[in-house]
Amino acid sequence: MSINKKKLTTSWGAPVGDNQNSMTAGSRGPTLIQDVHLLEKLAHFNRERVPERVVHAKGAGAHGYFEVTNDVTKYTKANFLSKVGKRTPVFIRFSTVAGELGSADTVRDPRGFAVKFYTEEGNYDLVGNNTPVFFIRDAIKFPDFIHTQKRDPKTHLKNPTAVWDFWSLSPESLHQVTILMSDRGIPATFRHMHGFGSHTFKWTNADGQGVWIKYHFKTEQGIKNLAVDVAGRLASENPDYHTEDLFYAIENGDYPSWKLCVQIMPLEDANTYRFDPFDVTKVWSQKDYPLIEVGRMVLNRNPENYFVEVEQATFSPGTLVPGIDVSPDKMLQGRLFAYHDAHRYRVGANHQMLPINRAKVEVNHYQRDGSMRFDDNGGGSVYYEPNSFSGPVESYEDKQAAYPVSGIAESAPYDHSDHYTQAGDLYRLLNDEERVRLVNNIVNAMKPVEKEEIKLRQIQHFYKADREYGKRVADGLGLSVPQEV
Ligand code: NDP
């Protein structure tokens, strides 16, 4: 049966006469530079990669929808949350953090959990992780922290000494280190883990009243994790295990889902709560601020093209819609700059125009030009503001909610420095088998650390969180808890 095939063309649309043999001066002569089809083909191939993300390089994505299941309009005027039953299309990207684009999925690492809601008021990105907290709480420490997670500049190997040196000198990391080293540090699949907005955000209702909130996506598949030996085997036998699992679950109609809940804190509680609610190394106890259901997210469609939809997807915690604002969390404040900046570098100044990133609503602004501006660039419309013509204008009712600030401008530390209580609470929440596995994971990870001083410093942190925790790690490493603790 003959198939009616289209003609192969060059990138400028001309038919290609020969795609098997390059043009040479005689059959044994050198290749001719006039074979522009060959030149174009090789040159474009050289440029197929955009820089991989400096963090969260390895990931998998899927499309789906979010449906409101509970009325939260007394807390937020966000249009996509305005009515029970309202559905909003979403795109999600899951990822590991430290590894490169080709690295194994089943490593011990936090997982990125980035959701883009294509709302009727523009895009809203909730760019979180599968952990409720983070290692550091001020963005100024982020490049140093990530250097320790990446490769050593001399050996080009991972460097456990750097990892534990940084953590032991940054005790605010203890809570997240405990989560990371626990069973949940290696989820069974992307489907079997929770997601968290991690930072504190602000919701504002139609009357201008605000509340602080934290987001929790609760997996409806249940939490499942991988045993260390299974994860290790999979990392070599099937390094794309999580990517494959997500793709085929969706392909086979087994659509993963999460229930979205929020914790809500009255604004005034932020002044008196026993932990700084803007410190991303801390949770808000669910006994103090119980989870309130908001909606349900279902993933039901795979990307058609990985590069176009997953690699070029750009998320930023600053991609907000009216009714949702940021908080003074110093880590979040830094991310507001760093994410879009990363995408401008990685994908280009007009990254938000690409189909996967573009809002489903009309986008009206005065940005013009820039590399790869492939739409009509505003055509002949007015290109500055204010203007006496019909250009788009600001809408006062959509201004970000105002809030009072005071103090002096300085490089200020957080007021609260209890790095131990919540890490200890987590340790005490684990059953004995989970504690044994946690300690084993830590001991195995710390064994290669080259300096005893670093190990002893870190043991002190575990001990301050919970004496048993510190003692068990010390025993596992053949050391004693330092006297001075
Ligand atoms: P609660 O008992 O009210 O909540 C405990 C939380 O811990 C639940 O969200 C539970 O989620 C989660 N959890 C249970 N087992 C584990 C585990 N092995 N690893 C990680 N998380 C687990 O207590 P509090 O809210 O007062 O928090 C106590 C400690 O729980 C905190 O110090 C923190 O480390 C941890 N935690 C707290 C969260 C929060 O937002 N408050 C969120 C996640 C952890 P689930 O059963 O659905 O897995």
Coordinates of C-alpha atoms and ligand atoms in Angstrom, one line a residue:
M1 CA 0.0 0.0 0.0
S2 CA 1.5 3.3 -1.0
I3 CA 1.5 6.1 1.7
N4 CA 1.0 9.6 0.4
K5 CA 4.0 11.3 2.0
K6 CA 4.6 15.1 2.2
K7 CA 7.7 16.5 0.6
L8 CA 10.7 17.0 2.9
T9 CA 11.7 20.6 3.0
T10 CA 14.5 22.8 4.3
S11 CA 13.7 25.0 7.3
W12 CA 13.0 27.7 4.8
G13 CA 10.4 25.5 3.1
A14 CA 12.1 24.5 -0.1
P15 CA 11.9 20.9 -1.3
V16 CA 15.0 18.8 -0.4
G17 CA 16.4 16.8 -3.4
D18 CA 18.7 14.5 -1.5
N19 CA 18.7 13.8 2.3
Q20 CA 21.0 10.8 2.2
N21 CA 24.2 12.1 0.4
S22 CA 26.0 15.3 1.0
M23 CA 27.2 17.2 -2.0
T24 CA 30.9 16.6 -2.8
A25 CA 33.4 17.7 -5.4
G26 CA 33.4 14.3 -7.3
S27 CA 32.3 11.1 -5.6
R28 CA 35.6 11.0 -3.5
G29 CA 36.1 14.7 -3.2
P30 CA 35.7 17.0 -0.2
T31 CA 32.2 18.2 0.9
L32 CA 31.1 21.4 -0.6
I33 CA 30.1 24.4 1.5
Q34 CA 27.4 25.1 -1.1
D35 CA 25.4 22.2 0.3
V36 CA 23.4 24.6 2.4
H37 CA 20.9 21.9 3.4
L38 CA 23.7 20.0 5.0
L39 CA 25.1 23.1 6.7
E40 CA 21.6 24.0 8.0
K41 CA 21.0 20.5 9.3
L42 CA 24.3 20.3 11.2
A43 CA 24.1 23.8 12.5
H44 CA 20.6 23.4 13.9
F45 CA 21.5 20.1 15.4
N46 CA 24.3 21.8 17.3
R47 CA 21.7 24.2 18.8
E48 CA 19.1 21.6 19.8
R49 CA 19.7 22.0 23.6
V50 CA 18.7 25.0 25.6
P51 CA 20.7 25.3 28.9
E52 CA 19.3 22.8 31.4
R53 CA 17.8 24.3 34.5
V54 CA 20.6 24.9 37.1
V55 CA 18.3 23.2 39.6
H56 CA 15.4 20.9 38.9
A57 CA 16.9 19.9 35.5
K58 CA 15.4 16.4 35.4
G59 CA 11.6 16.4 35.2
A60 CA 8.4 15.1 33.8
G61 CA 5.2 16.9 33.1
A62 CA 1.5 16.4 32.5
H63 CA -1.7 18.3 31.8
G64 CA -4.9 18.1 33.8
Y65 CA -7.4 20.2 35.6
F66 CA -8.2 21.7 39.0
E67 CA -11.7 21.7 40.3
V68 CA -12.9 23.7 43.3
T69 CA -14.7 21.4 45.9
N70 CA -15.1 23.9 48.8
D71 CA -16.2 27.5 49.0
V72 CA -13.2 29.6 50.0
T73 CA -14.5 33.0 48.7
K74 CA -14.5 34.4 52.2
Y75 CA -10.7 34.1 52.1
T76 CA -9.8 34.9 48.5
K77 CA -11.2 36.7 45.5
A78 CA -9.1 34.6 43.1
N79 CA -11.4 34.0 40.2
F80 CA -10.4 30.4 39.6
L81 CA -11.5 29.6 43.2
S82 CA -14.7 31.6 43.0
K83 CA -17.2 28.7 42.7
V84 CA -17.6 25.1 43.7
G85 CA -17.3 23.0 40.6
K86 CA -15.3 25.6 38.6
R87 CA -12.5 23.9 36.6
T88 CA -9.2 25.4 35.5
P89 CA -6.7 23.7 33.2
V90 CA -3.3 23.0 34.8
F91 CA 0.1 21.9 33.7
I92 CA 2.4 20.3 36.2
R93 CA 6.1 19.5 36.2
F94 CA 7.7 17.2 38.7
S95 CA 11.4 17.0 39.1
T96 CA 14.4 16.0 41.1
V97 CA 16.6 18.9 42.3
A98 CA 20.3 18.3 42.2
G99 CA 20.9 15.9 39.2
E100 CA 21.4 16.8 35.6
L101 CA 18.9 16.3 32.8
G102 CA 19.9 12.7 32.3
S103 CA 20.3 11.8 36.0
A104 CA 18.4 8.9 37.7
D105 CA 14.9 9.5 39.0
T106 CA 15.1 7.3 42.1
V107 CA 17.7 9.3 44.1
R108 CA 17.3 10.7 47.6
D109 CA 16.4 14.3 46.8
P110 CA 13.4 16.6 47.3
R111 CA 11.0 16.6 44.3
G112 CA 9.8 19.7 42.6
F113 CA 6.1 20.0 42.4
A114 CA 5.3 23.0 40.1
V115 CA 1.7 23.7 39.0
K116 CA 0.6 26.2 36.4
F117 CA -3.1 27.1 36.6
Y118 CA -4.3 28.7 33.4
T119 CA -6.9 30.9 35.0
E120 CA -9.4 33.4 33.5
E121 CA -7.3 36.2 35.1
G122 CA -4.0 35.0 33.8
N123 CA -1.6 32.3 34.9
Y124 CA -1.0 31.4 38.5
D125 CA 2.1 29.3 39.3
L126 CA 2.4 27.4 42.5
V127 CA 6.0 26.4 42.4
G128 CA 6.6 24.1 45.4
N129 CA 8.2 20.8 46.4
N130 CA 7.1 17.5 47.9
T131 CA 8.3 18.8 51.3
P132 CA 6.6 21.4 53.5
V133 CA 9.9 23.1 54.4
F134 CA 13.3 23.9 52.8
F135 CA 17.0 23.7 53.8
I136 CA 17.6 27.4 54.1
R137 CA 15.3 30.4 54.8
D138 CA 17.1 33.3 53.0
A139 CA 17.7 33.3 49.3
I140 CA 21.2 34.8 49.8
K141 CA 22.4 31.4 50.9
F142 CA 20.9 29.5 47.9
P143 CA 23.8 29.6 45.4
D144 CA 26.2 28.3 48.2
F145 CA 23.7 25.6 49.2
I146 CA 23.3 24.4 45.6
H147 CA 27.0 24.4 45.0
T148 CA 27.3 21.8 47.8
Q149 CA 24.6 19.6 46.1
K150 CA 26.2 19.8 42.7
R151 CA 29.6 18.5 41.5
D152 CA 33.0 19.4 43.1
P153 CA 34.8 21.8 40.7
K154 CA 38.0 19.7 40.8
T155 CA 36.9 16.1 40.9
H156 CA 33.5 16.6 39.1
L157 CA 32.1 14.2 41.7
K158 CA 29.4 14.7 44.3
N159 CA 31.0 15.9 47.5
P160 CA 29.5 14.6 50.8
T161 CA 32.0 16.6 52.8
A162 CA 30.7 19.9 51.2
V163 CA 27.1 18.8 51.7
W164 CA 27.4 18.1 55.5
D165 CA 29.8 21.0 56.0
F166 CA 27.2 23.4 54.7
W167 CA 24.3 21.7 56.6
S168 CA 26.2 21.5 59.9
L169 CA 27.1 25.2 59.6
S170 CA 23.4 26.0 58.6
P171 CA 21.4 24.4 61.4
E172 CA 18.2 25.8 59.9
S173 CA 18.5 22.9 57.4
L174 CA 18.0 20.3 60.1
H175 CA 14.2 19.9 59.7
Q176 CA 14.4 19.4 55.9
V177 CA 17.5 17.2 56.3
T178 CA 15.4 14.9 58.6
I179 CA 12.6 14.7 56.0
L180 CA 15.1 14.1 53.2
M181 CA 16.8 11.3 55.0
S182 CA 13.5 9.7 56.1
D183 CA 11.6 7.2 54.0
R184 CA 9.9 10.1 52.1
G185 CA 13.3 11.2 50.7
I186 CA 12.8 8.6 47.9
P187 CA 9.1 8.6 46.8
A188 CA 7.9 5.4 45.0
T189 CA 6.6 7.6 42.1
F190 CA 5.7 11.2 41.4
R191 CA 2.1 10.1 42.0
H192 CA 2.7 8.8 45.5
M193 CA 3.9 12.0 47.2
H194 CA 2.3 15.1 48.6
G195 CA 3.0 18.6 47.2
F196 CA 3.5 21.8 49.2
G197 CA 3.6 25.5 48.3
S198 CA 6.1 25.5 51.2
H199 CA 6.2 29.3 51.6
T200 CA 3.5 31.3 53.3
F201 CA 1.3 33.3 50.8
K202 CA -1.4 35.8 51.3
W203 CA -5.0 35.5 50.2
T204 CA -7.2 38.6 50.0
N205 CA -11.0 38.5 49.6
A206 CA -13.3 40.8 47.7
D207 CA -13.6 43.1 50.8
G208 CA -9.8 43.5 51.0
Q209 CA -9.4 41.3 54.1
G210 CA -6.4 39.1 54.1
V211 CA -5.2 35.9 55.7
W212 CA -1.8 34.1 55.5
I213 CA -2.0 30.7 53.9
K214 CA 0.0 27.5 53.3
Y215 CA -0.8 25.1 50.5
H216 CA -0.9 21.3 50.8
F217 CA -1.5 18.9 47.8
K218 CA -2.4 15.6 49.4
T219 CA -1.9 12.6 47.1
E220 CA -5.0 10.5 46.5
Q221 CA -2.8 7.5 45.6
G222 CA -1.5 7.4 49.1
I223 CA 2.1 7.9 50.2
K224 CA 4.5 5.2 49.0
N225 CA 8.3 5.3 49.1
L226 CA 11.1 3.2 47.8
A227 CA 13.4 1.1 49.9
V228 CA 17.0 2.2 49.6
D229 CA 18.2 -1.0 47.8
V230 CA 15.3 -1.0 45.4
A231 CA 15.9 2.7 44.6
G232 CA 19.6 2.0 44.0
R233 CA 18.9 -0.9 41.7
L234 CA 16.3 1.1 39.7
A235 CA 18.7 4.0 39.4
S236 CA 21.0 1.8 37.3
E237 CA 18.4 -0.5 35.6
N238 CA 15.8 2.2 34.8
P239 CA 17.0 5.7 35.5
D240 CA 13.8 7.2 34.1
Y241 CA 11.5 5.1 36.4
H242 CA 9.4 8.0 37.7
T243 CA 9.1 9.6 34.2
E244 CA 8.0 6.3 32.8
D245 CA 5.5 5.7 35.6
L246 CA 3.8 9.0 35.2
F247 CA 3.6 8.8 31.4
Y248 CA 2.2 5.3 31.3
A249 CA -0.2 5.8 34.3
I250 CA -1.8 8.6 32.3
E251 CA -1.5 6.8 29.0
N252 CA -3.4 3.9 30.5
G253 CA -6.2 6.1 32.0
D254 CA -5.0 5.7 35.6
Y255 CA -5.2 9.4 36.2
P256 CA -3.3 10.6 39.4
S257 CA -5.1 13.1 41.6
W258 CA -4.4 15.3 44.6
K259 CA -6.6 17.1 47.1
L260 CA -5.6 20.7 47.6
C261 CA -5.9 22.0 51.1
V262 CA -4.8 25.2 52.8
Q263 CA -3.9 26.2 56.3
I264 CA -5.2 29.6 57.2
M265 CA -3.7 32.0 59.7
P266 CA -5.3 35.3 60.7
L267 CA -2.8 38.1 59.8
E268 CA -2.4 39.2 63.5
D269 CA -1.3 35.7 64.6
A270 CA 1.9 36.2 62.6
N271 CA 3.1 38.6 65.4
T272 CA 2.6 36.0 68.2
Y273 CA 2.8 32.5 66.7
R274 CA 5.5 30.4 68.4
F275 CA 7.4 30.0 65.1
D276 CA 8.0 32.7 62.5
P277 CA 5.3 31.9 60.0
F278 CA 7.5 33.4 57.2
D279 CA 10.4 31.0 57.9
V280 CA 10.3 28.3 55.3
T281 CA 12.3 25.9 57.4
K282 CA 9.2 25.7 59.7
V283 CA 5.7 24.3 59.3
W284 CA 2.6 25.6 61.0
S285 CA 1.3 22.8 63.2
Q286 CA -1.9 21.3 61.8
K287 CA -3.1 21.2 65.4
D288 CA -3.0 25.0 65.4
Y289 CA -4.1 25.6 61.8
P290 CA -6.0 22.5 60.5
L291 CA -6.2 21.7 56.8
I292 CA -9.2 23.2 54.9
E293 CA -10.1 21.5 51.6
V294 CA -10.1 23.7 48.5
G295 CA -10.2 21.5 45.5
R296 CA -8.9 18.5 43.6
M297 CA -6.3 18.3 40.8
V298 CA -6.4 15.5 38.3
L299 CA -3.7 14.8 35.6
N300 CA -5.2 13.3 32.5
R301 CA -3.1 14.2 29.5
N302 CA 0.5 13.6 28.5
P303 CA 2.5 16.2 26.7
E304 CA 2.6 15.6 22.9
N305 CA 6.2 16.9 22.8
Y306 CA 8.6 16.8 25.7
F307 CA 10.8 19.7 24.7
V308 CA 8.0 22.1 23.7
E309 CA 5.9 21.4 26.8
V310 CA 8.1 20.2 29.6
E311 CA 11.6 21.6 28.8
Q312 CA 10.3 25.0 27.8
A313 CA 7.8 25.3 30.6
T314 CA 8.7 28.2 32.8
F315 CA 7.3 28.5 36.3
S316 CA 7.8 31.3 38.8
P317 CA 6.3 31.9 42.3
G318 CA 5.9 35.5 41.1
T319 CA 3.3 34.5 38.5
L320 CA 0.3 35.5 40.6
V321 CA -3.3 36.5 40.1
P322 CA -5.5 39.0 42.0
G323 CA -6.5 37.6 45.4
I324 CA -3.1 35.8 45.9
D325 CA 0.0 37.7 47.1
V326 CA 3.4 36.9 48.5
S327 CA 4.6 37.1 52.1
P328 CA 7.8 38.5 53.5
D329 CA 9.4 35.0 53.5
K330 CA 13.0 35.9 52.5
M331 CA 13.4 32.8 50.5
L332 CA 10.3 33.5 48.5
Q333 CA 11.3 37.1 48.0
G334 CA 14.6 35.9 46.3
R335 CA 12.7 33.4 44.2
L336 CA 10.4 36.2 42.9
F337 CA 13.5 37.4 41.0
A338 CA 15.4 34.2 40.4
Y339 CA 12.8 32.2 38.5
H340 CA 11.9 34.5 35.7
D341 CA 15.5 35.5 35.5
A342 CA 16.5 31.9 35.0
H343 CA 13.9 31.5 32.2
R344 CA 15.0 34.7 30.5
Y345 CA 18.5 33.3 30.4
R346 CA 17.5 29.7 29.6
V347 CA 14.5 30.1 27.2
G348 CA 14.6 33.8 26.3
A349 CA 13.1 37.2 27.0
N350 CA 9.8 36.2 25.4
H351 CA 9.5 32.8 27.2
Q352 CA 6.0 33.7 28.4
M353 CA 4.8 33.8 24.8
L354 CA 5.5 30.1 24.1
P355 CA 2.3 28.1 23.9
I356 CA 2.9 26.1 27.2
N357 CA 3.6 29.3 29.1
R358 CA 1.1 31.7 27.5
A359 CA -2.0 32.7 29.4
K360 CA -5.2 31.4 27.9
V361 CA -6.6 34.9 28.3
E362 CA -5.7 37.9 26.2
V363 CA -2.3 39.4 27.2
N364 CA -2.1 43.2 26.8
H365 CA 1.1 45.0 27.7
Y366 CA 3.7 47.4 26.3
Q367 CA 6.6 44.9 26.1
R368 CA 8.0 44.9 22.6
D369 CA 10.8 43.2 20.7
G370 CA 13.3 40.9 22.3
S371 CA 14.8 37.8 20.9
M372 CA 12.4 35.3 19.1
R373 CA 9.4 37.7 19.3
F374 CA 7.3 35.5 17.0
D375 CA 3.8 37.1 17.3
D376 CA 2.8 40.4 15.7
N377 CA 4.8 42.3 18.4
G378 CA 1.8 44.6 19.1
G379 CA 1.6 45.5 15.4
G380 CA 1.1 49.2 15.0
S381 CA -0.7 49.6 18.3
V382 CA 0.4 52.2 20.9
Y383 CA 3.7 51.1 22.5
Y384 CA 4.0 53.3 25.6
E385 CA 1.9 54.2 28.6
P386 CA 0.3 56.5 29.6
N387 CA -1.1 57.4 26.2
S388 CA -4.0 59.4 24.6
F389 CA -4.9 56.4 22.4
S390 CA -6.7 53.2 23.1
G391 CA -3.8 51.3 24.8
P392 CA -4.6 49.0 27.8
V393 CA -4.8 50.7 31.2
E394 CA -4.2 49.6 34.8
S395 CA -7.2 48.4 36.9
Y396 CA -7.0 49.9 40.4
E397 CA -9.1 47.1 41.9
D398 CA -6.4 44.6 41.0
K399 CA -3.6 46.3 43.0
Q400 CA -1.7 44.0 45.3
A401 CA -3.0 44.1 48.8
A402 CA -1.0 46.7 50.9
Y403 CA 0.4 45.8 54.3
P404 CA 2.3 47.8 56.9
V405 CA 6.1 47.4 57.4
S406 CA 8.4 49.0 59.9
G407 CA 12.0 48.8 61.0
I408 CA 15.4 49.8 59.7
A409 CA 16.9 48.7 56.4
E410 CA 19.7 46.2 57.3
S411 CA 20.9 42.6 56.6
A412 CA 18.6 41.2 59.3
P413 CA 18.5 37.7 60.7
Y414 CA 15.2 36.0 61.5
D415 CA 14.1 36.7 65.1
H416 CA 13.5 33.0 65.8
S417 CA 16.4 30.5 65.9
D418 CA 14.8 27.3 67.2
H419 CA 16.0 24.9 64.5
Y420 CA 15.4 21.9 66.7
T421 CA 11.9 21.6 68.0
Q422 CA 10.2 20.8 64.7
A423 CA 13.0 18.4 63.5
G424 CA 12.6 16.7 66.8
D425 CA 8.8 16.6 66.5
L426 CA 9.2 14.8 63.1
Y427 CA 11.7 12.3 64.6
R428 CA 9.3 11.6 67.4
L429 CA 6.4 11.1 64.9
L430 CA 8.2 8.2 63.3
N431 CA 7.8 4.7 64.5
D432 CA 10.9 2.8 65.6
E433 CA 11.5 1.1 62.2
E434 CA 11.3 4.4 60.5
R435 CA 13.7 5.9 63.0
V436 CA 16.2 3.1 62.4
R437 CA 16.0 3.6 58.6
L438 CA 16.4 7.4 59.0
V439 CA 19.5 7.0 61.1
N440 CA 20.9 4.3 58.7
N441 CA 20.4 6.7 55.8
I442 CA 22.1 9.5 57.7
V443 CA 25.0 7.3 58.8
N444 CA 25.6 6.0 55.3
A445 CA 25.5 9.5 53.8
M446 CA 27.8 10.9 56.5
K447 CA 30.4 8.1 56.5
P448 CA 32.4 9.5 53.5
V449 CA 32.7 13.0 55.2
E450 CA 36.4 13.7 55.4
K451 CA 36.5 15.8 58.5
E452 CA 35.5 14.5 61.9
E453 CA 34.8 18.0 63.1
I454 CA 31.9 18.3 60.6
K455 CA 30.4 15.0 61.7
L456 CA 30.6 16.0 65.3
R457 CA 29.0 19.4 64.6
Q458 CA 26.1 17.7 62.8
I459 CA 25.7 15.1 65.5
Q460 CA 25.1 18.0 68.0
H461 CA 22.3 19.2 65.9
F462 CA 20.6 15.8 65.8
Y463 CA 21.1 15.5 69.5
K464 CA 19.5 18.9 70.2
A465 CA 16.5 17.9 68.1
D466 CA 16.1 14.6 70.1
R467 CA 18.7 13.0 72.3
E468 CA 18.0 9.5 71.0
Y469 CA 18.3 10.8 67.4
G470 CA 21.8 12.3 68.1
K471 CA 23.0 9.3 70.1
R472 CA 21.9 6.9 67.4
V473 CA 23.7 8.8 64.6
A474 CA 26.8 9.1 66.8
D475 CA 26.8 5.4 67.5
G476 CA 26.3 4.6 63.9
L477 CA 29.3 6.7 63.0
G478 CA 31.4 5.2 65.8
L479 CA 31.6 8.6 67.5
S480 CA 30.3 10.1 70.8
V481 CA 28.0 13.0 71.2
P482 CA 30.3 15.9 72.0
Q483 CA 30.4 16.8 75.8
E484 CA 29.5 20.4 75.3
V485 CA 26.0 19.8 74.0
Ligands
NDP1 P1 0.3 16.7 63.0 O1 0.4 15.4 63.7 O2 -0.9 17.5 63.1 O3 0.7 16.5 61.5 C1 1.7 15.6 61.2 C2 2.0 15.8 59.7 O4 3.1 15.0 59.4 C3 0.9 15.4 58.8 O5 0.8 16.3 57.7 C4 1.4 14.0 58.2 O6 1.0 14.0 56.9 C5 2.9 14.2 58.2 N1 3.6 13.0 58.4 C6 3.3 11.8 58.9 N2 4.3 11.0 58.8 C7 5.3 11.6 58.2 C8 6.6 11.2 57.8 N3 7.1 10.0 58.1 N4 7.4 12.1 57.2 C9 6.9 13.4 57.0 N5 5.7 13.8 57.3 C10 4.9 12.9 57.9 O7 1.6 17.4 63.6 P2 2.1 18.9 63.3 O8 1.4 19.6 62.2 O9 2.2 19.6 64.6 O10 3.6 18.6 62.8 C11 4.5 17.7 63.5 C12 5.6 17.4 62.5 O11 5.1 16.8 61.4 C13 6.3 18.7 62.1 O12 7.4 19.1 62.9 C14 6.8 18.3 60.7 O13 8.1 17.8 60.7 C15 5.8 17.2 60.2 N6 4.9 17.7 59.2 C16 4.1 18.8 59.4 C17 3.4 19.3 58.4 C18 2.6 20.5 58.7 O14 2.2 21.2 57.7 N7 2.2 20.8 59.9 C19 3.4 18.7 57.1 C20 4.2 17.6 56.9 C21 5.0 17.1 58.0 P3 0.4 12.6 56.2 O15 -0.1 11.7 57.2 O16 -0.6 13.1 55.2 O17 1.6 12.0 55.5

